[in-house]
Coordinates of C-alpha atoms in Angstrom, one line a residue:
M136 CA 161.8 159.8 8.9
V137 CA 159.2 161.7 6.9
N138 CA 160.2 164.1 4.0
S139 CA 157.9 166.7 2.5
D140 CA 159.7 166.6 -0.8
G141 CA 161.4 163.3 -1.0
Q142 CA 161.5 159.7 0.1
N143 CA 160.2 158.6 3.6
T144 CA 162.7 156.3 5.2
L145 CA 162.6 153.6 7.9
N146 CA 165.9 153.0 9.8
I147 CA 166.4 150.0 12.1
N148 CA 168.6 150.5 15.1
Q149 CA 171.4 147.9 14.9
R150 CA 172.7 149.0 18.4
Q151 CA 176.1 150.5 19.0
G152 CA 175.0 153.7 17.2
I153 CA 174.4 152.0 13.8
Y154 CA 171.2 152.3 11.8
R155 CA 170.3 150.3 8.7
D156 CA 167.9 151.6 6.0
N157 CA 164.9 149.2 5.9
T158 CA 162.6 151.3 3.8
E159 CA 162.4 148.8 0.9
G160 CA 159.9 146.1 1.8
S161 CA 158.7 148.0 4.9
G162 CA 155.3 148.8 3.4
L163 CA 155.7 152.5 4.1
E164 CA 154.8 153.9 0.7
T165 CA 156.0 157.4 0.0
E166 CA 153.3 160.0 -0.3
A167 CA 154.0 163.6 -1.5
G168 CA 154.1 166.2 1.2
A169 CA 154.6 163.9 4.2
N170 CA 155.3 166.2 7.1
A171 CA 154.7 164.5 10.5
V172 CA 154.4 161.1 12.0
T173 CA 153.0 159.9 15.3
A174 CA 153.6 156.4 16.8
G175 CA 151.3 154.4 19.1
D176 CA 150.0 150.9 19.7
Y177 CA 146.4 151.7 18.7
N178 CA 145.3 148.0 18.5
N179 CA 147.0 146.9 21.7
D180 CA 149.1 144.1 20.2
G181 CA 152.4 145.2 21.6
F182 CA 153.8 146.8 18.5
L183 CA 154.0 150.5 17.7
D184 CA 151.8 151.6 14.7
L185 CA 152.2 154.8 12.7
F186 CA 150.0 157.6 11.4
I187 CA 151.7 159.7 8.8
T188 CA 150.3 163.0 7.9
S189 CA 150.6 165.0 4.6
T190 CA 149.9 168.5 3.4
A191 CA 148.6 166.8 0.2
T192 CA 144.9 166.3 0.7
G193 CA 143.8 162.7 1.0
S194 CA 147.3 161.4 1.5
C195 CA 147.4 160.6 5.3
R196 CA 148.0 157.0 6.0
L197 CA 147.4 154.8 9.1
Y198 CA 149.9 151.9 9.2
H199 CA 149.5 148.7 11.2
N200 CA 152.8 147.2 12.5
L201 CA 153.1 143.6 11.5
G202 CA 155.8 143.0 14.2
D203 CA 158.4 141.8 11.7
G204 CA 159.8 145.2 10.7
S205 CA 157.1 145.8 8.1
F206 CA 153.8 147.7 8.0
E207 CA 150.5 147.4 6.1
T208 CA 148.0 150.2 5.4
D209 CA 144.9 150.1 7.6
D210 CA 141.9 151.4 5.6
R211 CA 139.2 150.1 7.9
S212 CA 138.4 153.5 9.4
E213 CA 136.1 154.9 6.7
E214 CA 135.2 158.1 8.6
L215 CA 138.9 158.9 9.2
N216 CA 139.8 158.5 5.5
Q217 CA 136.7 160.4 4.3
T218 CA 137.0 163.4 6.5
L219 CA 140.7 163.9 5.8
K220 CA 140.3 164.0 2.0
D221 CA 139.8 167.8 2.0
I222 CA 142.4 168.6 4.8
R223 CA 146.0 169.6 4.5
V224 CA 147.1 167.9 7.7
N225 CA 150.0 169.4 9.7
D226 CA 150.2 167.2 12.8
A227 CA 148.6 164.3 14.6
S228 CA 148.8 162.6 18.0
F229 CA 147.7 159.4 19.5
L230 CA 146.1 159.9 23.0
D231 CA 143.5 158.2 25.2
F232 CA 141.3 161.1 25.9
D233 CA 138.6 159.1 27.7
N234 CA 140.9 156.7 29.6
D235 CA 139.1 153.6 28.1
G236 CA 142.5 151.9 27.5
F237 CA 142.6 152.4 23.7
L238 CA 144.5 155.1 21.9
D239 CA 142.4 157.7 20.1
L240 CA 143.7 160.1 17.4
L241 CA 143.7 163.9 17.2
V242 CA 144.5 165.5 13.8
V243 CA 145.1 169.2 13.0
G244 CA 145.5 171.0 9.7
E245 CA 144.0 173.4 7.3
P246 CA 140.7 172.8 5.5
D247 CA 141.0 172.9 1.7
K248 CA 137.3 173.8 1.2
E249 CA 135.1 176.3 3.0
G250 CA 133.0 174.9 5.7
K251 CA 135.3 172.1 6.6
N252 CA 136.9 171.6 10.0
G253 CA 140.7 171.2 10.2
V254 CA 140.8 169.9 13.8
T255 CA 139.2 166.6 14.4
L256 CA 139.2 164.1 17.3
Y257 CA 138.7 160.4 16.4
H258 CA 137.6 157.8 18.9
N259 CA 139.0 154.3 18.9
D260 CA 136.2 151.8 19.4
G261 CA 138.5 149.1 20.8
T262 CA 138.8 147.2 17.6
G263 CA 141.3 149.6 16.0
K264 CA 138.7 151.5 14.0
F265 CA 138.4 155.3 14.4
W266 CA 135.1 157.3 14.4
I267 CA 134.6 161.1 14.6
V268 CA 133.8 162.5 18.1
M269 CA 131.1 165.1 17.7
N270 CA 130.5 168.2 19.9
I271 CA 133.6 167.8 22.2
L272 CA 136.0 170.3 20.7
P273 CA 135.5 174.1 20.7
P274 CA 133.4 175.0 17.6
D275 CA 135.7 178.0 16.7
L276 CA 138.8 175.8 16.6
T277 CA 138.9 174.9 12.9
S278 CA 142.6 174.8 12.1
G279 CA 145.9 174.0 13.8
K280 CA 149.6 173.5 13.2
Q281 CA 151.1 171.4 16.0
I282 CA 149.9 169.3 19.0
Q283 CA 151.3 168.7 22.5
T284 CA 149.4 166.5 25.0
M285 CA 149.9 166.5 28.8
D286 CA 147.9 166.3 32.0
Y287 CA 148.6 170.0 32.9
N288 CA 146.2 170.1 35.9
D289 CA 147.2 166.7 37.2
D290 CA 143.6 165.4 37.4
G291 CA 144.2 162.0 35.7
D292 CA 143.1 162.8 32.1
T293 CA 145.0 164.0 29.0
D294 CA 144.7 167.7 28.1
I295 CA 145.7 169.2 24.7
L296 CA 147.8 172.2 23.6
I297 CA 147.4 173.2 20.0
A298 CA 149.6 175.7 18.2
R299 CA 147.5 177.7 15.6
L300 CA 148.5 178.9 12.2
D301 CA 148.8 182.5 13.4
G302 CA 151.3 181.6 16.2
S303 CA 148.8 181.6 19.0
V304 CA 148.1 178.6 21.2
R305 CA 144.9 177.0 22.5
L306 CA 144.8 175.0 25.7
L307 CA 142.0 172.5 25.8
R308 CA 141.2 171.2 29.3
N309 CA 139.8 167.6 29.4
D310 CA 136.7 167.5 31.6
G311 CA 135.4 164.0 32.2
G312 CA 138.2 161.9 30.9
N313 CA 139.0 160.9 34.4
N314 CA 135.6 159.3 34.9
N315 CA 137.4 156.1 33.9
H316 CA 140.3 154.7 36.0
F317 CA 144.0 155.3 35.0
V318 CA 147.6 154.7 35.9
K319 CA 150.0 157.6 35.7
M320 CA 153.6 156.8 36.5
K321 CA 157.1 158.2 36.3
L322 CA 160.3 156.1 35.9
V323 CA 163.4 156.8 38.0
G324 CA 166.6 155.1 36.7
L325 CA 169.6 154.2 38.7
R326 CA 172.5 156.6 39.0
T327 CA 174.6 154.6 41.4
G328 CA 177.7 152.5 40.5
S329 CA 178.7 152.9 36.9
A330 CA 175.5 154.9 36.0
K331 CA 174.7 153.0 32.8
N332 CA 171.1 154.1 32.5
N333 CA 169.3 157.3 31.9
Y334 CA 167.3 158.8 34.8
Y335 CA 163.8 159.0 33.2
G336 CA 164.0 155.7 31.4
I337 CA 163.6 157.4 28.0
G338 CA 163.3 154.6 25.4
A339 CA 162.1 152.0 27.9
K340 CA 159.0 149.9 27.0
V341 CA 156.2 149.8 29.5
E342 CA 153.4 147.2 29.4
I343 CA 150.3 147.0 31.5
R344 CA 147.7 144.4 31.9
A345 CA 144.3 144.8 33.7
G346 CA 142.1 141.8 33.3
N347 CA 141.7 141.3 29.5
L348 CA 143.1 144.7 28.7
Y349 CA 146.7 144.9 27.5
Q350 CA 148.6 148.1 26.5
S351 CA 152.2 149.0 25.7
K352 CA 154.0 152.3 25.3
V353 CA 157.6 153.5 24.7
V354 CA 158.7 156.1 27.1
T355 CA 159.4 159.5 25.4
E356 CA 158.9 161.8 28.3
P357 CA 159.0 161.6 32.2
Y358 CA 155.4 160.6 32.7
I359 CA 153.5 157.6 31.2
H360 CA 149.7 157.5 31.2
F361 CA 147.5 154.5 30.8
G362 CA 143.7 154.5 30.8
L363 CA 142.0 151.4 32.4
G364 CA 138.3 152.0 31.5
P365 CA 136.0 150.7 34.2
R366 CA 138.7 148.4 35.7
S367 CA 139.5 149.6 39.2
K368 CA 142.9 148.1 39.4
A369 CA 145.7 146.8 37.2
D370 CA 147.3 143.3 37.6
V371 CA 150.8 144.0 36.6
I372 CA 153.1 146.6 35.0
R373 CA 156.2 145.4 33.2
I374 CA 159.1 147.8 32.4
L375 CA 161.7 146.7 29.9
W376 CA 164.5 149.1 30.7
T377 CA 166.9 150.4 28.0
N378 CA 169.6 148.0 29.2
G379 CA 167.3 145.0 28.4
V380 CA 166.5 144.2 32.0
P381 CA 162.7 143.6 32.8
Q382 CA 161.1 144.7 36.0
N383 CA 157.6 143.8 37.2
L384 CA 155.3 145.8 39.4
F385 CA 152.3 143.7 40.7
Y386 CA 148.9 145.2 41.6
P387 CA 150.0 148.8 41.2
R388 CA 148.0 151.6 42.7
T389 CA 145.5 153.3 40.3
D390 CA 144.0 156.8 40.0
Q391 CA 147.2 158.4 41.5
D392 CA 150.8 159.1 40.5
L393 CA 153.3 156.3 40.8
V394 CA 157.1 156.6 40.9
E395 CA 158.8 153.4 40.0
E396 CA 162.5 153.2 40.7
Q397 CA 164.8 150.9 38.8
I398 CA 165.8 148.0 40.9
L399 CA 168.4 146.0 38.9
K400 CA 170.8 146.6 36.2
G401 CA 171.2 142.9 35.6
S402 CA 170.3 139.5 37.0
C403 CA 171.2 135.9 36.3
P404 CA 168.9 133.6 34.3
F405 CA 165.6 132.7 36.0
L406 CA 164.5 129.1 36.4
Y407 CA 160.8 128.3 36.3
T408 CA 159.2 124.9 37.0
W409 CA 155.7 123.4 36.4
N410 CA 154.1 122.6 39.7
G411 CA 151.1 120.9 38.2
E412 CA 149.0 124.1 37.7
E413 CA 151.4 126.8 36.5
Y414 CA 155.0 127.8 36.0
V415 CA 156.5 129.1 39.2
F416 CA 159.7 130.9 39.8
L417 CA 162.3 128.7 41.6
K418 CA 165.6 130.6 41.7
D419 CA 168.2 132.3 39.5
I420 CA 171.0 130.1 38.2
M421 CA 174.4 130.1 36.5
W422 CA 176.2 132.3 39.0
R423 CA 179.4 130.5 38.4
S424 CA 179.5 130.9 34.7
A425 CA 180.1 134.6 34.2
L426 CA 182.2 134.0 31.2
G427 CA 184.6 137.0 30.7
M428 CA 182.6 139.3 33.0
P429 CA 184.6 142.3 34.0
L430 CA 185.3 142.6 37.7
G431 CA 186.6 145.7 39.5
I432 CA 186.2 147.9 36.3
M433 CA 185.9 151.1 38.4
G434 CA 189.5 150.6 39.7
E435 CA 192.8 150.5 38.0
A436 CA 193.1 146.7 38.0
K437 CA 191.2 145.0 35.2
E438 CA 190.1 141.5 36.2
Y439 CA 187.7 139.1 34.5
A440 CA 185.7 136.2 35.7
N441 CA 187.0 132.7 35.0
P442 CA 186.6 131.8 31.3
D443 CA 186.4 128.1 32.0
A444 CA 183.0 126.5 31.6
S445 CA 181.3 125.4 34.9
V446 CA 178.8 122.7 35.8
D447 CA 176.0 123.8 38.1
Y448 CA 173.8 121.5 40.1
I449 CA 170.5 123.1 41.2
K450 CA 168.1 121.5 43.7
I451 CA 164.4 121.4 42.5
P452 CA 162.0 120.3 45.3
G453 CA 159.7 117.5 44.1
E454 CA 156.6 119.4 45.0
L455 CA 157.5 122.2 42.6
L456 CA 158.1 119.9 39.5
K457 CA 155.1 117.8 38.3
P458 CA 154.6 116.1 35.0
K459 CA 152.9 118.1 32.2
N460 CA 151.4 116.0 29.5
G461 CA 153.7 113.1 30.5
K462 CA 156.8 115.2 30.6
Y463 CA 158.7 117.3 33.2
A464 CA 158.7 120.9 32.0
I465 CA 161.1 123.7 33.0
Q466 CA 161.7 127.2 31.5
V467 CA 164.7 129.4 31.7
T468 CA 164.5 133.1 31.0
G469 CA 167.4 135.3 30.0
E470 CA 167.4 138.4 32.3
L471 CA 171.0 139.6 31.6
W472 CA 172.3 142.1 29.2
E473 CA 175.0 139.5 28.5
T474 CA 174.4 136.4 26.3
I475 CA 173.6 133.0 27.8
Y476 CA 175.3 129.9 26.6
F477 CA 174.2 126.4 27.5
D478 CA 176.0 123.2 26.5
K479 CA 173.6 120.8 28.2
I480 CA 170.7 120.8 30.6
A481 CA 169.8 117.5 32.3
L482 CA 167.3 116.5 34.9
V483 CA 168.6 114.1 37.6
A484 CA 166.0 112.3 39.7
L485 CA 166.8 111.4 43.3
D486 CA 164.8 108.8 45.1
H487 CA 165.1 109.1 48.8
H488 CA 163.1 108.4 52.0
E489 CA 160.6 111.0 52.9
S490 CA 162.3 111.5 56.3
V491 CA 165.5 112.6 54.5
E492 CA 166.0 116.1 52.9
V493 CA 168.7 116.4 50.3
F494 CA 170.9 119.4 49.3
V495 CA 173.6 120.2 46.7
D496 CA 176.3 122.8 47.0
E497 CA 175.2 125.8 45.1
R498 CA 177.8 128.3 46.3
L499 CA 179.5 130.7 43.9
L500 CA 183.2 129.8 44.2
P501 CA 186.3 130.3 42.1
S502 CA 187.7 127.2 40.4
P503 CA 187.7 124.4 41.1
V504 CA 183.9 124.3 41.6
P505 CA 182.5 121.9 44.3
G506 CA 181.2 119.4 41.8
Y507 CA 178.3 116.9 42.4
K508 CA 177.8 115.8 46.0
V509 CA 174.5 115.1 47.7
Y510 CA 174.1 116.2 51.3
Q511 CA 171.5 114.1 53.2
V512 CA 169.8 115.6 56.2
R513 CA 167.6 113.4 58.4
K514 CA 167.3 115.6 61.5
K515 CA 167.4 119.3 61.2
Q516 CA 168.9 121.2 64.1
I517 CA 167.7 124.8 64.2
P518 CA 170.2 127.2 66.1
V519 CA 169.1 128.3 69.5
S520 CA 169.6 131.9 68.5
A521 CA 170.8 134.0 65.6
R522 CA 171.7 137.5 66.7
D523 CA 172.6 140.4 64.5
I524 CA 175.3 143.0 65.1
N525 CA 172.9 144.8 67.5
G526 CA 172.1 141.7 69.5
M527 CA 168.6 141.2 68.0
D528 CA 167.5 137.6 67.8
L529 CA 166.5 136.8 64.2
I530 CA 165.5 133.2 64.7
P531 CA 161.7 133.9 64.2
L532 CA 162.6 135.4 60.8
I533 CA 165.1 132.8 59.5
A534 CA 164.0 129.4 61.0
E535 CA 161.4 128.6 58.3
K536 CA 160.7 129.4 54.6
D537 CA 157.7 131.6 55.3
D538 CA 158.3 134.7 53.2
R539 CA 159.4 136.6 56.3
Y540 CA 162.9 138.2 55.9
V541 CA 165.5 140.1 57.8
S542 CA 164.9 143.7 56.5
N543 CA 167.1 145.9 58.7
L544 CA 170.2 145.8 56.5
K545 CA 171.4 149.2 55.2
P546 CA 172.2 149.5 51.4
G547 CA 175.9 150.1 50.8
R548 CA 177.7 152.0 48.1
Y549 CA 177.2 149.6 45.3
Q550 CA 174.1 148.0 43.9
G551 CA 173.3 144.6 45.5
L552 CA 175.5 145.1 48.5
T553 CA 174.6 146.3 52.0
E554 CA 177.0 147.5 54.7
M555 CA 179.0 144.7 56.3
T556 CA 177.2 143.0 59.1
E557 CA 177.5 140.0 61.4
L558 CA 175.3 137.0 62.2
T559 CA 176.2 135.1 65.4
L560 CA 174.7 131.7 65.7
D561 CA 174.3 129.8 68.9
L562 CA 174.1 126.2 67.7
G563 CA 173.2 124.7 71.1
E564 CA 174.4 121.2 72.2
I565 CA 176.3 119.5 69.4
D566 CA 178.6 116.5 68.9
H567 CA 182.1 117.9 69.0
S568 CA 183.6 114.9 67.3
K569 CA 181.9 115.5 64.0
D570 CA 182.2 118.3 61.4
L571 CA 179.3 120.7 61.3
I572 CA 177.6 121.7 58.0
L573 CA 175.5 124.8 58.0
F574 CA 172.9 125.2 55.4
L575 CA 171.8 128.8 54.6
N576 CA 169.2 129.8 52.0
G577 CA 168.4 133.3 50.8
W578 CA 167.5 135.6 47.9
I579 CA 169.8 138.5 46.9
F580 CA 170.0 141.1 44.2
P581 CA 173.1 140.6 41.9
T582 CA 175.8 143.1 42.5
D583 CA 177.0 145.7 40.0
A584 CA 180.0 144.8 37.9
S585 CA 181.8 147.9 39.1
I586 CA 182.7 146.5 42.6
N587 CA 185.8 144.7 43.7
A588 CA 186.1 141.2 42.3
S589 CA 186.6 139.5 45.7
I590 CA 183.5 141.2 47.1
S591 CA 181.5 140.3 44.0
Q592 CA 182.4 136.6 44.4
S593 CA 181.8 136.4 48.1
A594 CA 178.5 138.3 48.0
A595 CA 176.9 136.5 45.0
V596 CA 175.6 133.5 46.9
E597 CA 172.1 132.1 46.8
V598 CA 172.4 128.9 48.7
I599 CA 175.6 128.4 50.8
S600 CA 176.8 125.6 53.0
V601 CA 179.6 126.5 55.4
N602 CA 181.9 123.8 56.9
L603 CA 182.5 124.6 60.6
M604 CA 184.6 122.8 63.1
A605 CA 183.1 122.7 66.6
S606 CA 185.4 124.0 69.2
S607 CA 186.5 121.3 71.7
T608 CA 187.3 123.8 74.4
S609 CA 183.9 125.5 74.7
L610 CA 181.3 124.2 77.1
Q611 CA 178.6 125.3 74.7
S612 CA 179.6 125.4 71.1
M613 CA 179.3 128.9 69.8
S614 CA 180.1 129.4 66.1
R615 CA 180.3 132.9 64.8
V616 CA 179.7 133.3 61.1
V617 CA 180.4 136.6 59.3
I618 CA 178.6 136.9 56.0
P619 CA 178.6 139.7 53.4
A620 CA 175.0 140.8 53.4
C621 CA 173.1 141.3 50.2

């Protein structure tokens, strides 16, 4: 907070509506007449920097964020400091007027000396230094009070609205800023289930990478704008929603408007393994260990997940785990808004014949949990058919791990659940004297905590093995398995 006649203060959000004064030691020296502040990551290091204006001439300051809650004055931009010595500055705004991927700076105020200009645009040269942009602003615009930026004509570059000292306004249309490529996107938050998030994602952090160019912004209005320079495409956009859940958008479209909808409110920890060249996503883990998680919170009954610690066994295929510098390396990321607790992580190596495939039981079940048991499969028997509730044969989609999925399921009322459906498997000729173990593998979105406890536990399954007894009365064994779809 800036104060024109008192101490500037920096307050750190402690969450739960509590702020802590962190002004002392923050590096934000108090200057007389401070009247406005603009925030932006002008050096593209992932941390918001500050430019504080002042009505006292020569007292504006550019502050570089050190990333530890403190700032340091950045005096490298000599032209910026020199030209503002005779200006009583009223407002400033970071903006990328030429879409080159680096935030520029617009400053408006009142000249203290005749012949000076109180409205100046500074260009960021990509190293974090600012230089005056000549002959781009109207020559009769010499003073200003407030700034608002927007793409009012929706042509892909940032336009400027300036409130003048006499109360009039000037709209400056940006012509040519869209010669470079850009990404313009709008966030749409979830409103289903318990509606924990805001619709426009205000307060979310958005990061974008395009080749060697990295940028980050905090969402303060419905639309977010990034310049890409000559790069015709971006590689990835990462959204850190206000509930702490990240969401990635790979190879987003450029030079047009994007609407990115929130997908998840939460997810279990992600397990990554080193495959000899890079870390690859394997699966999400710890479904059984939802310590104290509320279940059925939208109803009258309040139930909680089992508080007992659980032991999970996760299968890692050998081809996805190779030595790295003489060691096996795995990584676990915390994707939840809850806290993750680990007592022990161990790697168990299984030596088996190449003709045998091994599995462990990874179902989410109430206590007691299945424990450690290795299932050995020497000869796979693919079902003859797998028909959905409409009679469509799904075997071509589910017989192999080939990134082809069943995609005709309809979303249900709660996040992560579809409408109930049926999968009817024709297992063909089998030995009726033996038990049958069915191995199913799939990827689901975690369900919202607002749903019924029994649904949550039955739906939250990533790998499931179902024990089926073959019918001794049927000529052809037909096993009908009904699975909650996710």
